[in-house]
XYZ file of C-alpha atoms in Angstrom:
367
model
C -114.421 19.110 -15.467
C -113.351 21.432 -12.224
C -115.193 24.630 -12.829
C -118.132 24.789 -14.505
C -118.354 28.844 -14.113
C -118.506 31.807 -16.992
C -115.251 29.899 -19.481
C -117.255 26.218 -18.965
C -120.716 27.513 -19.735
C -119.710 29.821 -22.735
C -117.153 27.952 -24.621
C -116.192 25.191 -23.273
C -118.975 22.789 -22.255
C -121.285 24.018 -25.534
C -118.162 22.302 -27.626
C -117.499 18.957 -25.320
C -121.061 18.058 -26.438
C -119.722 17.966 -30.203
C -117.266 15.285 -29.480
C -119.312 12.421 -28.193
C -116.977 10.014 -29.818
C -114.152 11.928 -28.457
C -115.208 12.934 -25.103
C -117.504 11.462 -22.534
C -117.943 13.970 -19.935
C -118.068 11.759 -16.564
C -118.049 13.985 -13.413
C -118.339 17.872 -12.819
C -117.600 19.929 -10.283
C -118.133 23.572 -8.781
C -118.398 24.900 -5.442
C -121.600 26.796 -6.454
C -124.754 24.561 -6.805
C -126.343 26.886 -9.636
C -123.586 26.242 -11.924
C -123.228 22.748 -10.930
C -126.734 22.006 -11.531
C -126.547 24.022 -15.380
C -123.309 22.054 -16.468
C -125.537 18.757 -14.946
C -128.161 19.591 -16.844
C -125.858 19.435 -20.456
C -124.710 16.515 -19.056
C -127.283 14.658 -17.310
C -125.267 10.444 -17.130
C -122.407 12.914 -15.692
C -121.228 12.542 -11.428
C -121.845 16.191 -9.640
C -119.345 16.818 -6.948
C -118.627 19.503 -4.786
C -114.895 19.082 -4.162
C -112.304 18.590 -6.420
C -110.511 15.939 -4.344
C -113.307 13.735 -4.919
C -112.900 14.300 -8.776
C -109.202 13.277 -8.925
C -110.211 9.961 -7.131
C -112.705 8.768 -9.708
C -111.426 6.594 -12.487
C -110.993 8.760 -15.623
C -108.365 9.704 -18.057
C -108.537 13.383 -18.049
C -109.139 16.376 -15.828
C -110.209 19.739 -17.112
C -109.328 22.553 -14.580
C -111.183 25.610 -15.528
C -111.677 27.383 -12.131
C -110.645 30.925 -11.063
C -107.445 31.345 -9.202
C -103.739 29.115 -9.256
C -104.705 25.424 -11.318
C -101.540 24.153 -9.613
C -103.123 22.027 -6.588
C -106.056 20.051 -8.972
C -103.594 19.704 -11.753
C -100.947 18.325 -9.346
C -103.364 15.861 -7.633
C -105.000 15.103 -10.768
C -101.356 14.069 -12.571
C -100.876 12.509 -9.530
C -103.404 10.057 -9.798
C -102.477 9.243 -13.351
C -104.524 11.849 -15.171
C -104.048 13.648 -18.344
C -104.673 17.559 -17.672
C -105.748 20.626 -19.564
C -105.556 23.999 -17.310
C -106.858 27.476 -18.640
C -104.925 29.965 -18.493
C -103.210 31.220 -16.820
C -101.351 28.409 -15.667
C -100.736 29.340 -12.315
C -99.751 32.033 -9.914
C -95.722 31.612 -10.274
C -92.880 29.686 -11.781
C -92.969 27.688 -8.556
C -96.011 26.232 -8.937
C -95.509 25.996 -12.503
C -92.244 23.867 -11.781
C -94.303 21.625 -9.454
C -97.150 20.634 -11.885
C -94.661 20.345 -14.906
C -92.717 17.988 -12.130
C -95.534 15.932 -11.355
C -96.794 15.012 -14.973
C -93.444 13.819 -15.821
C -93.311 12.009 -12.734
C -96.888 10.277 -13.622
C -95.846 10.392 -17.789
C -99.467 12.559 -18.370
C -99.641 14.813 -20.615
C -99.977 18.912 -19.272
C -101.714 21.530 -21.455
C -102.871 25.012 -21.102
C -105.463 26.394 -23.039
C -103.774 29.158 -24.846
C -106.945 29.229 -27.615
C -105.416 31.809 -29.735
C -102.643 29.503 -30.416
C -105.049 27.346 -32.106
C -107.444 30.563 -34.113
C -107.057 29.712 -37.934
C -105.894 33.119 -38.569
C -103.135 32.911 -36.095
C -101.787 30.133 -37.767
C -101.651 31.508 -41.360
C -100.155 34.763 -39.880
C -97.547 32.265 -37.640
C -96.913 30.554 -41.359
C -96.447 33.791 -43.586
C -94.030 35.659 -40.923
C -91.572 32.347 -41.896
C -90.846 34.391 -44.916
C -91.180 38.168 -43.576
C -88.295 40.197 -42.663
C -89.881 41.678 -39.327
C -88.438 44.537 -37.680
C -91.398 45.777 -34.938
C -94.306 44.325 -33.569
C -96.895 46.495 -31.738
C -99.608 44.675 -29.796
C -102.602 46.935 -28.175
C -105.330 45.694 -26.113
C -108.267 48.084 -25.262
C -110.169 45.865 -22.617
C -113.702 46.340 -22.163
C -116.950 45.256 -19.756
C -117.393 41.733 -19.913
C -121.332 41.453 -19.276
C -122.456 42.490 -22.471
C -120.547 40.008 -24.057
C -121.752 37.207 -22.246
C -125.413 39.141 -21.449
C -127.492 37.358 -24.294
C -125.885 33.357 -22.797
C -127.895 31.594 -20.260
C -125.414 31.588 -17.422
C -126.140 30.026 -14.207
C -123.438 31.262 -11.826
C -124.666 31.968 -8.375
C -122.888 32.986 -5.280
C -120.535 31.314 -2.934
C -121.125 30.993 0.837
C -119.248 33.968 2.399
C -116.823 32.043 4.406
C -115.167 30.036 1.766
C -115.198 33.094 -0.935
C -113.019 34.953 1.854
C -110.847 31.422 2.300
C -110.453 31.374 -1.512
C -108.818 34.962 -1.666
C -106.770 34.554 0.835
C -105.446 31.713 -0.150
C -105.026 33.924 -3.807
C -103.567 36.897 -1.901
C -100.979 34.176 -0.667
C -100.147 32.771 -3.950
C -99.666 36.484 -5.327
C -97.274 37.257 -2.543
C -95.564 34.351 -3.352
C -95.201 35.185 -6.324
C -94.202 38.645 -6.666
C -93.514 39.634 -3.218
C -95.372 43.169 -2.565
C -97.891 44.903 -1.325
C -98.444 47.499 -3.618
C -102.265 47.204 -4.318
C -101.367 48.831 -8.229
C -98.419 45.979 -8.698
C -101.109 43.246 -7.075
C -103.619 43.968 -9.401
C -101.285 44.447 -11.983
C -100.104 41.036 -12.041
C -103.613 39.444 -10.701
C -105.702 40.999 -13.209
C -103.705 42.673 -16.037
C -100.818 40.136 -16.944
C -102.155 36.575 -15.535
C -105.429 37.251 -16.677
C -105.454 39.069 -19.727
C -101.997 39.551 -21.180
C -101.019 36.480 -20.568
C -102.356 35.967 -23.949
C -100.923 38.136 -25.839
C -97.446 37.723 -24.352
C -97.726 33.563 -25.233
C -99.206 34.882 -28.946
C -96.341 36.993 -29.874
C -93.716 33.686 -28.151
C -95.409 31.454 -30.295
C -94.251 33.418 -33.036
C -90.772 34.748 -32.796
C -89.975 32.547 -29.610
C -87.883 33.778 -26.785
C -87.330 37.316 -26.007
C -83.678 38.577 -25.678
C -84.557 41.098 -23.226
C -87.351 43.487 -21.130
C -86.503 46.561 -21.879
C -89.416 48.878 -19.800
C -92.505 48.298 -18.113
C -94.603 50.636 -17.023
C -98.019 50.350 -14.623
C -100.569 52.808 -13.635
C -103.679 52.226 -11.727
C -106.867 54.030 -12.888
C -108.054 53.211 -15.521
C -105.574 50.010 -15.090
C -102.651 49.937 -17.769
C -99.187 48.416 -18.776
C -96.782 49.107 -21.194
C -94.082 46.754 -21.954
C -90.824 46.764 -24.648
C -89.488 43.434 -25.373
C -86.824 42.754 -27.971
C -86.817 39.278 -29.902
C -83.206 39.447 -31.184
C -83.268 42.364 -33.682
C -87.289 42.635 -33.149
C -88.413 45.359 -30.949
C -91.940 44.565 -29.707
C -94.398 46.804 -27.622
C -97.502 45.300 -25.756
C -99.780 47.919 -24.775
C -102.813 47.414 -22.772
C -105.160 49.349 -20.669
C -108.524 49.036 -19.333
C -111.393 51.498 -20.489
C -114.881 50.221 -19.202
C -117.485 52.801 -19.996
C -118.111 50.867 -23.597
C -118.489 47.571 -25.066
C -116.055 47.835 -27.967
C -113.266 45.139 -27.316
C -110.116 45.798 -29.599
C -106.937 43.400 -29.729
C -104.386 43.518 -32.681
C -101.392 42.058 -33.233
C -99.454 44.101 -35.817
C -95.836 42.604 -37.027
C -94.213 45.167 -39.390
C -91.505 44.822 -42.088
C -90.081 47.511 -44.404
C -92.137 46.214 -47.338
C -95.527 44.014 -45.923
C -96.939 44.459 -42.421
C -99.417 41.755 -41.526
C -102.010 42.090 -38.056
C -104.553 40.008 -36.566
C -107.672 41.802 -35.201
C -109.527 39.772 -32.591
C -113.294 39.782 -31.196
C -113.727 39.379 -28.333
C -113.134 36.283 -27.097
C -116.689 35.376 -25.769
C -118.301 35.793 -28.825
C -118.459 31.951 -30.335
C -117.093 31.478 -33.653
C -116.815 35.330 -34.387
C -113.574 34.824 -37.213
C -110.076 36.599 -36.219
C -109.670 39.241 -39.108
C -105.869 38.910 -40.857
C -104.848 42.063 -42.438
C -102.350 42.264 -44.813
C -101.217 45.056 -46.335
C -98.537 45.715 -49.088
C -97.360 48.105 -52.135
C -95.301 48.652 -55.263
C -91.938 50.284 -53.614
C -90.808 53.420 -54.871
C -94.634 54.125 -55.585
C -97.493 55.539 -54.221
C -99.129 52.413 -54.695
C -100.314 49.986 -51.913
C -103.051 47.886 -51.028
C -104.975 46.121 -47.816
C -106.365 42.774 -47.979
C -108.735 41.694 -45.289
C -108.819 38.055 -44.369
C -111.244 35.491 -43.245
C -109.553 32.243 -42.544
C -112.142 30.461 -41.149
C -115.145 30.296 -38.862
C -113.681 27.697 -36.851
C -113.562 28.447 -33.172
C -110.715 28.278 -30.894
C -111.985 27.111 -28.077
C -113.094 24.169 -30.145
C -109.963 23.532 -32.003
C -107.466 23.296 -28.703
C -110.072 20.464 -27.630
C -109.056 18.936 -30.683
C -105.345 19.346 -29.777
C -106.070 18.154 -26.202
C -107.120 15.097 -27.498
C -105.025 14.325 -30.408
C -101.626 14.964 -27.644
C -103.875 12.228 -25.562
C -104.176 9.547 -28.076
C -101.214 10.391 -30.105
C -99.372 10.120 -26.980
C -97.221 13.704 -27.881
C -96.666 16.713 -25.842
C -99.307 19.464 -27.079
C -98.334 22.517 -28.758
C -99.110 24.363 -25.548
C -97.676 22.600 -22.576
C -96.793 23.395 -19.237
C -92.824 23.906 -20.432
C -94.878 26.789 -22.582
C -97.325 28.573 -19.641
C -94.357 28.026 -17.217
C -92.327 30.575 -19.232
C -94.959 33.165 -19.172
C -95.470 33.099 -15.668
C -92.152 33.676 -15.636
C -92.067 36.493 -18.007
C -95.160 37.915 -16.283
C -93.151 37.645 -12.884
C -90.190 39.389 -14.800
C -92.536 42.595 -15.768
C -93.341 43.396 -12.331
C -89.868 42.860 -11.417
C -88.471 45.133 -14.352
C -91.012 47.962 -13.203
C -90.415 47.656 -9.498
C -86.764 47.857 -9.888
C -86.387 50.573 -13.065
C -83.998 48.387 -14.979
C -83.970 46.160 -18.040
C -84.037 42.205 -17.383
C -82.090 39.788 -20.126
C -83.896 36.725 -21.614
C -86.887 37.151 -18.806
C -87.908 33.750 -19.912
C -84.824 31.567 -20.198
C -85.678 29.113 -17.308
C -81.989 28.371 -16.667
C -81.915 31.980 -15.800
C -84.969 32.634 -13.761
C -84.815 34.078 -10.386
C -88.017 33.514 -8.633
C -87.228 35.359 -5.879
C -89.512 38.444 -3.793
C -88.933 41.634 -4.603
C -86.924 44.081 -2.476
């Protein structure tokens, strides 16, 4: 494991130690010694290195890239070396990287995945499985972001501070990638993709993909900068879709729902947040008798089982089933790409067709 920071010591390590006959965690790494030394303590037979370089060179079968900024150098290296790898999201910084470490695991024949946990939430699932059989027309997603800390407050995190030097070569070397990627220096855009989209959004945009696949077009995007918000307007074919997301951090009260309408049923997810283990995803459904005034809501449990657990489980199975995951880089590649395509759309006030059709993709600077 690369990065044993706030996603390691929350979700992911707490579930590794539930599959000792799946997983034996061999060597972790992090730049800061405090959560070095926390992950080492979970893990006490496991190797503690400093640099990543170091992990790629040891003999194992996987690599787990969890740190902040682009994945694309470790997971490069890692496939490289003849490593299986599972990134976080997002992926990467841009559809050039994303082409590199999608070239390199086909080069070694690893397997890439990126942990896209909703993908993998019970209740996403049976909501992917009903809309088979839905006439949708609109989907509305909305995303009220809120403080982080007092989700994560009442965990005992171990995080600590980097040396000041190498924090300031880290984010330049992320101020790079960004340029790179989107080509501006608009602090609003920056942050916009850097924060909003690549961080955040990135979610829901691969949650609504992953169930009505490909979007036709981008309509309209629209960024503001305080308090930090996007809208977008996608169609899917004959679906119009609107993501909506904007950042309000005076309270703790987290709201995400995904909300896919049809002229008779509408059906929505509501999800916790997403630091809060095994909190359920709520499905709503919600139907009538037409030509009535009669109509009913059902809310939905699905399971207790959490995400973060269950794409370990899929991480795995694509390992020793020898398959590509249900999340691989082909999948994260295209939204970077649509990601890339929103800042393009609002930067240059026009509509952009098929934003994610790679044989289409333009991942050029903006002028």
């Amino acid at each position: 494991m690369v990065g044993c920071g706030l996603v390691a010591q929350v979700m992911h390590l707490h579930y590794l130690r539930e599959f000792p006959g799946c997983f034996e965690v061999a060597v972790l790494c992090d730049l800061s010694p405090e959560a070095l030394a926390f992950a080492g303590g979970l893990f006490p037979e496991a190797r503690l290195l400093e640099r990543w370089e170091d992990v790629v060179a040891e003999p194992l079968d996987a690599v787990l890239v969890l740190t902040p900024g682009s994945h694309a150098p470790i997971a490069i290296a890692a496939a490289e070396a003849g490593r299986h790898v599972f990134v976080e999201k997002p992926m990467c910084f841009s559809v050039d990287e994303a082409r590199l470490m999608i070239g390199a695991a086909e080069q070694a024949g690893v397997r890439l995945m990126v942990g896209y946990m909703k993908r993998y939430d019970p209740a996403y699932e049976e909501l992917v499985e009903r809309l088979t059989t839905s006439d949708v027309c609109f989907v509305r997603v909305t995303t009220l972001e809120a403080p982080l800390e007092p989700y994560v407050a009442h965990y005992p995190l171990r995080r600590g501070e980097l040396e000041p030097t190498l924090l300031a070569e880290l984010l330049a070397d992320e101020d790079r990638r960004v340029t790179a990627a989107i080509g501006t220096d608009d602090p609003v855009l920056r942050r916009a993709y850097r924060v909003v989209l690549l961080d955040s959004m990135v979610h829901e945009l691969n949650a609504v993909r992953g169930a009505l696949g490909e979007p036709s077009e981008l309509r309209f995007a629209d960024i503001w900068g305080e308090p930090a918000g996007m809208t977008a307007t996608l169609a899917f074919g004959a679906v119009e879709c609107v993501f909506m997301w904007i950042d309000l951090p005076g309270i703790a009260r987290y709201e995400q729902e995904l909300a896919f309408y049809a002229p008779n049923e509408r059906l929505s997810l509501v999800f916790p947040s997403p630091f809060l283990r095994s909190m359920p995803t709520r499905l709503v459904l919600e139907g009538g008798e037409i030509g009535t005034a009669a109509s009913w809501e059902t809310v939905k449990t699905v399971s207790y089982e959490e995400a973060f657990k269950l794409e370990l489980v899929e991480f795995h199975a694509c390992v020793v089933e020898d398959r590509e995951p249900r999340t691989p880089g082909q999948d994260g590649l295209r939204d970077i790409a649509l990601a890339q395509a929103i800042i393009r759309c609002y930067a240059e006030g026009r509509p952009l067709p098929s934003p994610t059709l790679l044989e289409e993709i333009e991942n050029r600077p903006l002028h």
